[in-house]
C-alpha positions as a LaTeX table, in Angstrom:
\begin{tabular}{lrrr}
\hline
Residue & $x$ (\AA) & $y$ (\AA) & $z$ (\AA) \\
\hline
Met1 & 151.03 & 83.74 & 46.66 \\
Thr2 & 154.14 & 85.71 & 45.52 \\
Asp3 & 157.40 & 84.04 & 44.60 \\
Ser4 & 158.89 & 85.13 & 47.94 \\
Glu5 & 155.90 & 83.72 & 49.89 \\
Thr6 & 156.24 & 80.47 & 47.98 \\
Leu7 & 159.93 & 80.21 & 48.99 \\
Ala8 & 158.99 & 80.83 & 52.58 \\
Ala9 & 156.24 & 78.21 & 52.40 \\
Tyr10 & 158.58 & 75.67 & 50.94 \\
Ser11 & 161.04 & 76.35 & 53.73 \\
Cys12 & 158.34 & 75.64 & 56.29 \\
Met13 & 157.25 & 72.52 & 54.43 \\
Tyr14 & 160.78 & 71.09 & 54.25 \\
His15 & 162.16 & 72.42 & 57.54 \\
Gly16 & 164.72 & 74.69 & 55.76 \\
Asp17 & 166.32 & 71.71 & 53.90 \\
Trp18 & 168.12 & 73.47 & 50.99 \\
Ser19 & 168.07 & 70.53 & 48.61 \\
Arg20 & 164.39 & 69.69 & 49.15 \\
Ile21 & 163.42 & 73.34 & 48.56 \\
Ala22 & 165.47 & 73.38 & 45.34 \\
Glu23 & 163.64 & 70.20 & 44.27 \\
Ala24 & 160.21 & 71.64 & 45.03 \\
Leu25 & 161.11 & 74.74 & 42.95 \\
Ala26 & 162.24 & 72.62 & 39.99 \\
Gln27 & 159.11 & 70.49 & 40.09 \\
Arg28 & 156.85 & 73.50 & 40.81 \\
Arg29 & 155.12 & 71.79 & 43.62 \\
Ala30 & 152.11 & 73.54 & 45.10 \\
Pro31 & 153.23 & 75.20 & 48.40 \\
Leu32 & 151.19 & 74.78 & 51.58 \\
Pro33 & 150.36 & 78.03 & 53.36 \\
Cys34 & 151.96 & 78.49 & 56.71 \\
Thr35 & 152.03 & 81.00 & 59.56 \\
Ile36 & 155.46 & 82.67 & 60.12 \\
Pro37 & 155.68 & 84.40 & 63.47 \\
Thr38 & 158.90 & 86.30 & 62.63 \\
Gly39 & 160.23 & 88.48 & 59.88 \\
Tyr40 & 161.80 & 86.88 & 56.77 \\
Ile41 & 163.52 & 87.74 & 53.59 \\
Thr42 & 164.24 & 85.52 & 50.59 \\
Val43 & 166.94 & 85.34 & 47.95 \\
Leu44 & 164.53 & 87.15 & 45.67 \\
Asp45 & 164.06 & 90.20 & 47.93 \\
Glu46 & 165.78 & 93.59 & 47.73 \\
Asp47 & 166.91 & 93.37 & 51.41 \\
Tyr48 & 168.68 & 90.07 & 50.91 \\
Pro49 & 172.38 & 90.43 & 51.62 \\
Glu50 & 174.28 & 90.69 & 48.39 \\
Gln51 & 177.36 & 88.93 & 49.82 \\
Leu52 & 175.39 & 85.73 & 50.47 \\
Lys53 & 174.70 & 85.33 & 46.81 \\
Ala54 & 178.41 & 84.51 & 46.27 \\
Leu55 & 177.80 & 81.23 & 48.15 \\
Arg56 & 177.36 & 78.07 & 46.11 \\
Tyr57 & 174.28 & 77.41 & 48.18 \\
Pro58 & 172.83 & 80.74 & 49.23 \\
Pro59 & 170.00 & 80.39 & 51.84 \\
Trp60 & 166.62 & 80.50 & 50.11 \\
Val61 & 165.07 & 82.11 & 53.10 \\
Leu62 & 166.42 & 84.02 & 56.20 \\
Phe63 & 164.10 & 84.19 & 59.07 \\
Tyr64 & 164.99 & 87.08 & 61.48 \\
Gln65 & 164.27 & 88.89 & 64.65 \\
Gly66 & 165.60 & 92.39 & 65.32 \\
Asp67 & 167.07 & 95.13 & 63.20 \\
Leu68 & 167.43 & 93.99 & 59.61 \\
Ser69 & 169.22 & 97.30 & 58.66 \\
Leu70 & 172.37 & 95.95 & 60.35 \\
Leu71 & 172.90 & 93.83 & 57.26 \\
Lys72 & 173.67 & 96.96 & 55.31 \\
Arg73 & 176.60 & 98.00 & 57.59 \\
Gln74 & 180.19 & 96.89 & 57.44 \\
Ser75 & 180.78 & 93.81 & 59.60 \\
Ile76 & 183.53 & 91.51 & 60.92 \\
Thr77 & 182.92 & 87.88 & 61.79 \\
Val78 & 184.54 & 86.87 & 65.10 \\
Ile79 & 184.57 & 83.17 & 65.85 \\
Gly80 & 186.38 & 80.68 & 68.00 \\
Ser81 & 186.18 & 77.64 & 70.25 \\
Arg82 & 183.21 & 76.62 & 72.33 \\
Ser83 & 185.62 & 75.53 & 75.03 \\
Leu84 & 187.21 & 78.92 & 75.42 \\
Ser85 & 190.34 & 79.25 & 77.45 \\
Glu86 & 190.93 & 82.36 & 79.64 \\
Tyr87 & 193.42 & 83.68 & 77.11 \\
Gly88 & 190.97 & 83.03 & 74.33 \\
Arg89 & 188.20 & 84.83 & 76.27 \\
Lys90 & 190.47 & 87.81 & 76.93 \\
Met91 & 191.49 & 88.08 & 73.28 \\
Thr92 & 187.90 & 87.76 & 72.00 \\
His93 & 186.81 & 90.55 & 74.33 \\
Glu94 & 189.72 & 92.82 & 73.55 \\
Ile95 & 189.34 & 92.41 & 69.76 \\
Val96 & 185.55 & 93.00 & 69.79 \\
Arg97 & 185.82 & 95.92 & 72.23 \\
Arg98 & 188.17 & 97.74 & 69.78 \\
Leu99 & 186.11 & 96.90 & 66.65 \\
Ala100 & 182.57 & 97.30 & 67.79 \\
Gly101 & 182.49 & 101.06 & 67.34 \\
Arg102 & 183.03 & 100.79 & 63.61 \\
Tyr103 & 181.88 & 97.31 & 62.63 \\
Val104 & 178.86 & 95.14 & 63.34 \\
Ile105 & 180.19 & 91.97 & 65.00 \\
Val106 & 178.89 & 88.75 & 63.44 \\
Ser107 & 179.09 & 85.43 & 65.28 \\
Gly108 & 177.17 & 82.17 & 65.78 \\
Leu109 & 175.41 & 82.45 & 69.17 \\
Ala110 & 177.12 & 79.31 & 70.40 \\
Lys111 & 178.76 & 79.00 & 73.81 \\
Gly112 & 182.34 & 80.06 & 74.23 \\
Ala113 & 183.82 & 82.57 & 71.74 \\
Asp114 & 180.61 & 83.28 & 69.96 \\
Gly115 & 178.73 & 84.32 & 73.12 \\
Glu116 & 181.71 & 86.28 & 74.32 \\
Ala117 & 181.84 & 88.12 & 70.99 \\
His118 & 178.15 & 89.12 & 71.10 \\
Arg119 & 178.30 & 90.12 & 74.75 \\
Ser120 & 181.48 & 92.18 & 74.28 \\
Ala121 & 179.90 & 94.00 & 71.32 \\
Ile122 & 176.81 & 94.93 & 73.40 \\
Glu123 & 178.94 & 96.02 & 76.35 \\
Ala124 & 180.96 & 98.25 & 74.08 \\
Gly125 & 177.86 & 99.94 & 72.83 \\
Gly126 & 178.12 & 98.37 & 69.36 \\
Ser127 & 175.87 & 96.23 & 67.31 \\
Thr128 & 175.91 & 92.46 & 66.68 \\
Ile129 & 174.38 & 89.81 & 64.34 \\
Gly130 & 173.91 & 86.18 & 65.47 \\
Val131 & 173.47 & 83.34 & 62.95 \\
Thr132 & 171.97 & 80.37 & 64.64 \\
Gly133 & 171.66 & 76.74 & 63.50 \\
Ser134 & 168.13 & 76.21 & 64.88 \\
Gly135 & 164.79 & 77.93 & 64.46 \\
Leu136 & 164.34 & 81.28 & 66.24 \\
Lys137 & 162.04 & 79.72 & 68.89 \\
Thr138 & 164.94 & 77.61 & 70.10 \\
His139 & 167.49 & 79.42 & 72.32 \\
Tyr140 & 170.50 & 77.16 & 72.23 \\
Pro141 & 172.55 & 76.91 & 74.35 \\
Lys142 & 170.46 & 77.87 & 77.41 \\
Glu143 & 173.41 & 79.86 & 78.83 \\
Asn144 & 172.85 & 82.40 & 76.09 \\
Glu145 & 169.05 & 82.83 & 76.84 \\
Gln146 & 169.46 & 86.45 & 78.01 \\
Leu147 & 171.68 & 87.13 & 74.95 \\
Tyr148 & 168.97 & 85.88 & 72.59 \\
Arg149 & 166.36 & 88.15 & 74.22 \\
Ile150 & 168.55 & 91.23 & 74.00 \\
Met151 & 169.63 & 90.55 & 70.44 \\
Ala152 & 166.10 & 89.80 & 69.20 \\
Gln153 & 165.06 & 93.26 & 70.43 \\
Lys154 & 167.97 & 95.59 & 69.74 \\
His155 & 170.39 & 93.68 & 67.38 \\
Leu156 & 169.71 & 90.90 & 64.90 \\
Ile157 & 169.32 & 87.15 & 64.84 \\
Leu158 & 169.22 & 85.15 & 61.59 \\
Ser159 & 168.31 & 81.56 & 60.81 \\
Glu160 & 167.58 & 79.74 & 57.52 \\
Tyr161 & 165.42 & 77.32 & 59.57 \\
Pro162 & 161.71 & 77.89 & 60.29 \\
Tyr163 & 160.67 & 79.12 & 63.69 \\
Asp164 & 159.91 & 75.75 & 65.38 \\
Thr165 & 162.99 & 73.86 & 64.15 \\
Gly166 & 164.84 & 72.25 & 67.00 \\
Val167 & 168.54 & 71.62 & 67.52 \\
Arg168 & 170.14 & 69.27 & 64.95 \\
Lys169 & 173.84 & 68.82 & 64.93 \\
Glu170 & 174.08 & 68.74 & 61.09 \\
His171 & 172.66 & 72.25 & 60.91 \\
Phe172 & 175.57 & 74.00 & 62.65 \\
Pro173 & 178.32 & 73.16 & 60.20 \\
Trp174 & 175.91 & 74.12 & 57.35 \\
Arg175 & 175.18 & 77.43 & 59.11 \\
Asn176 & 178.92 & 78.33 & 59.12 \\
Arg177 & 178.87 & 79.16 & 55.49 \\
Ile178 & 176.63 & 82.12 & 56.29 \\
Leu179 & 178.96 & 83.31 & 58.99 \\
Ala180 & 181.88 & 83.16 & 56.50 \\
Ala181 & 180.01 & 85.00 & 53.78 \\
Leu182 & 178.45 & 87.91 & 55.71 \\
Ser183 & 181.83 & 89.75 & 56.42 \\
Glu184 & 184.87 & 90.57 & 54.33 \\
Arg185 & 187.13 & 89.65 & 57.32 \\
Ile186 & 187.03 & 86.70 & 59.70 \\
Val187 & 188.83 & 86.91 & 63.04 \\
Val188 & 189.58 & 83.66 & 64.82 \\
Ser189 & 190.29 & 84.11 & 68.55 \\
Gln190 & 190.85 & 80.44 & 69.38 \\
Ala191 & 190.64 & 77.24 & 67.38 \\
Ala192 & 191.75 & 73.58 & 67.88 \\
Leu193 & 192.88 & 71.54 & 64.91 \\
Lys194 & 189.52 & 69.88 & 64.63 \\
Ser195 & 186.63 & 72.27 & 65.22 \\
Gly196 & 183.70 & 73.96 & 63.65 \\
Thr197 & 185.71 & 77.10 & 63.51 \\
Met198 & 188.03 & 75.47 & 60.95 \\
Leu199 & 185.00 & 74.76 & 58.78 \\
Thr200 & 183.97 & 78.37 & 58.80 \\
Val201 & 187.47 & 79.47 & 57.84 \\
Asn202 & 187.48 & 77.07 & 54.95 \\
Glu203 & 184.23 & 78.51 & 53.70 \\
Gly204 & 185.75 & 81.99 & 54.04 \\
Leu205 & 188.84 & 80.93 & 52.10 \\
Ala206 & 186.61 & 79.72 & 49.23 \\
Leu207 & 185.04 & 83.16 & 49.20 \\
Asn208 & 188.36 & 85.04 & 49.29 \\
Arg209 & 187.68 & 86.48 & 52.77 \\
Glu210 & 190.61 & 87.85 & 54.82 \\
Ile211 & 191.43 & 85.51 & 57.68 \\
Trp212 & 193.08 & 86.84 & 60.89 \\
Cys213 & 194.15 & 84.58 & 63.71 \\
Val214 & 195.36 & 85.14 & 67.28 \\
Pro215 & 198.74 & 83.33 & 67.80 \\
Tyr216 & 199.18 & 80.65 & 70.46 \\
Pro217 & 202.22 & 79.23 & 72.20 \\
Tyr218 & 204.18 & 76.26 & 70.73 \\
Gly219 & 202.35 & 73.01 & 71.42 \\
Ser220 & 199.12 & 74.68 & 72.47 \\
Glu221 & 196.20 & 72.19 & 71.75 \\
Glu222 & 193.48 & 74.86 & 72.20 \\
Gly223 & 195.14 & 77.16 & 69.67 \\
Gly224 & 196.51 & 74.53 & 67.25 \\
Gly225 & 194.05 & 75.49 & 64.59 \\
Cys226 & 195.16 & 79.14 & 64.72 \\
Ser227 & 198.77 & 78.09 & 64.46 \\
Leu228 & 198.02 & 75.87 & 61.42 \\
Leu229 & 196.09 & 78.58 & 59.70 \\
Ile230 & 198.93 & 81.09 & 60.21 \\
Gln231 & 201.35 & 78.60 & 58.81 \\
Gln232 & 199.12 & 78.25 & 55.74 \\
Gly233 & 199.08 & 82.00 & 55.13 \\
Ala234 & 196.35 & 83.53 & 57.36 \\
Asn235 & 197.19 & 86.91 & 58.85 \\
Met236 & 198.61 & 86.87 & 62.36 \\
Leu237 & 196.91 & 89.19 & 64.76 \\
Tyr238 & 199.70 & 89.99 & 67.16 \\
Asp239 & 199.45 & 93.73 & 67.92 \\
Pro240 & 196.47 & 95.95 & 68.92 \\
Ala241 & 197.70 & 98.46 & 66.32 \\
Gln242 & 196.55 & 96.01 & 63.60 \\
Leu243 & 192.97 & 96.48 & 64.82 \\
Asp244 & 193.42 & 100.22 & 64.51 \\
Asp245 & 194.37 & 99.68 & 60.88 \\
Phe246 & 191.07 & 97.90 & 60.39 \\
Leu247 & 189.27 & 101.09 & 61.59 \\
His248 & 191.07 & 103.23 & 59.10 \\
\hline
\end{tabular}
């Protein structure tokens, strides 16, 4: 068994738990063979994204379906609220539509802004990468079922969890570090003060990623996180011409 196969076997044994895999490596435990029905790359492999190695806890293994070559292209992470307002939906769509010709759009395959970002990229004829917090067998939420099927064939879905891993709420905040690391820029189309989006932004700030936020009106609860981030120094995305600057 190669070192990469050992890592993949550990991931299956310990359900993708980062700490338990690290412990198994340190103790040189004998890995149990397992069947992996999807593609995978490990932190030891040449195709592993270099930008993820900047994380304090880079994923040991990334299981995938789709076009792995998308990881070699420039990308922008677009994230936002699961409870997306009509304004947030419009802004997510407009931003992605303008950027999808040049950048691969990265998001988290959740409901709300994530799903809108992926769909808008596909509609614009672009490419998109989804990073999910469950195994690739699990299509969560169900409203994105068709999106999963399209992306598994023509785009790319990543997970650090083995194929049969179900939905666990603690996996999604942990997944956010991957969303933050994959791209040099993170665009927030909508965020409340307390949301998973803010966790992703914090990961991005730790990695010196550029943060861009859509502004919201005074007193807006759904956009309070965006307003706070702008106050703290994030870039305010207020003019379509700024997106054109991204392209050049």
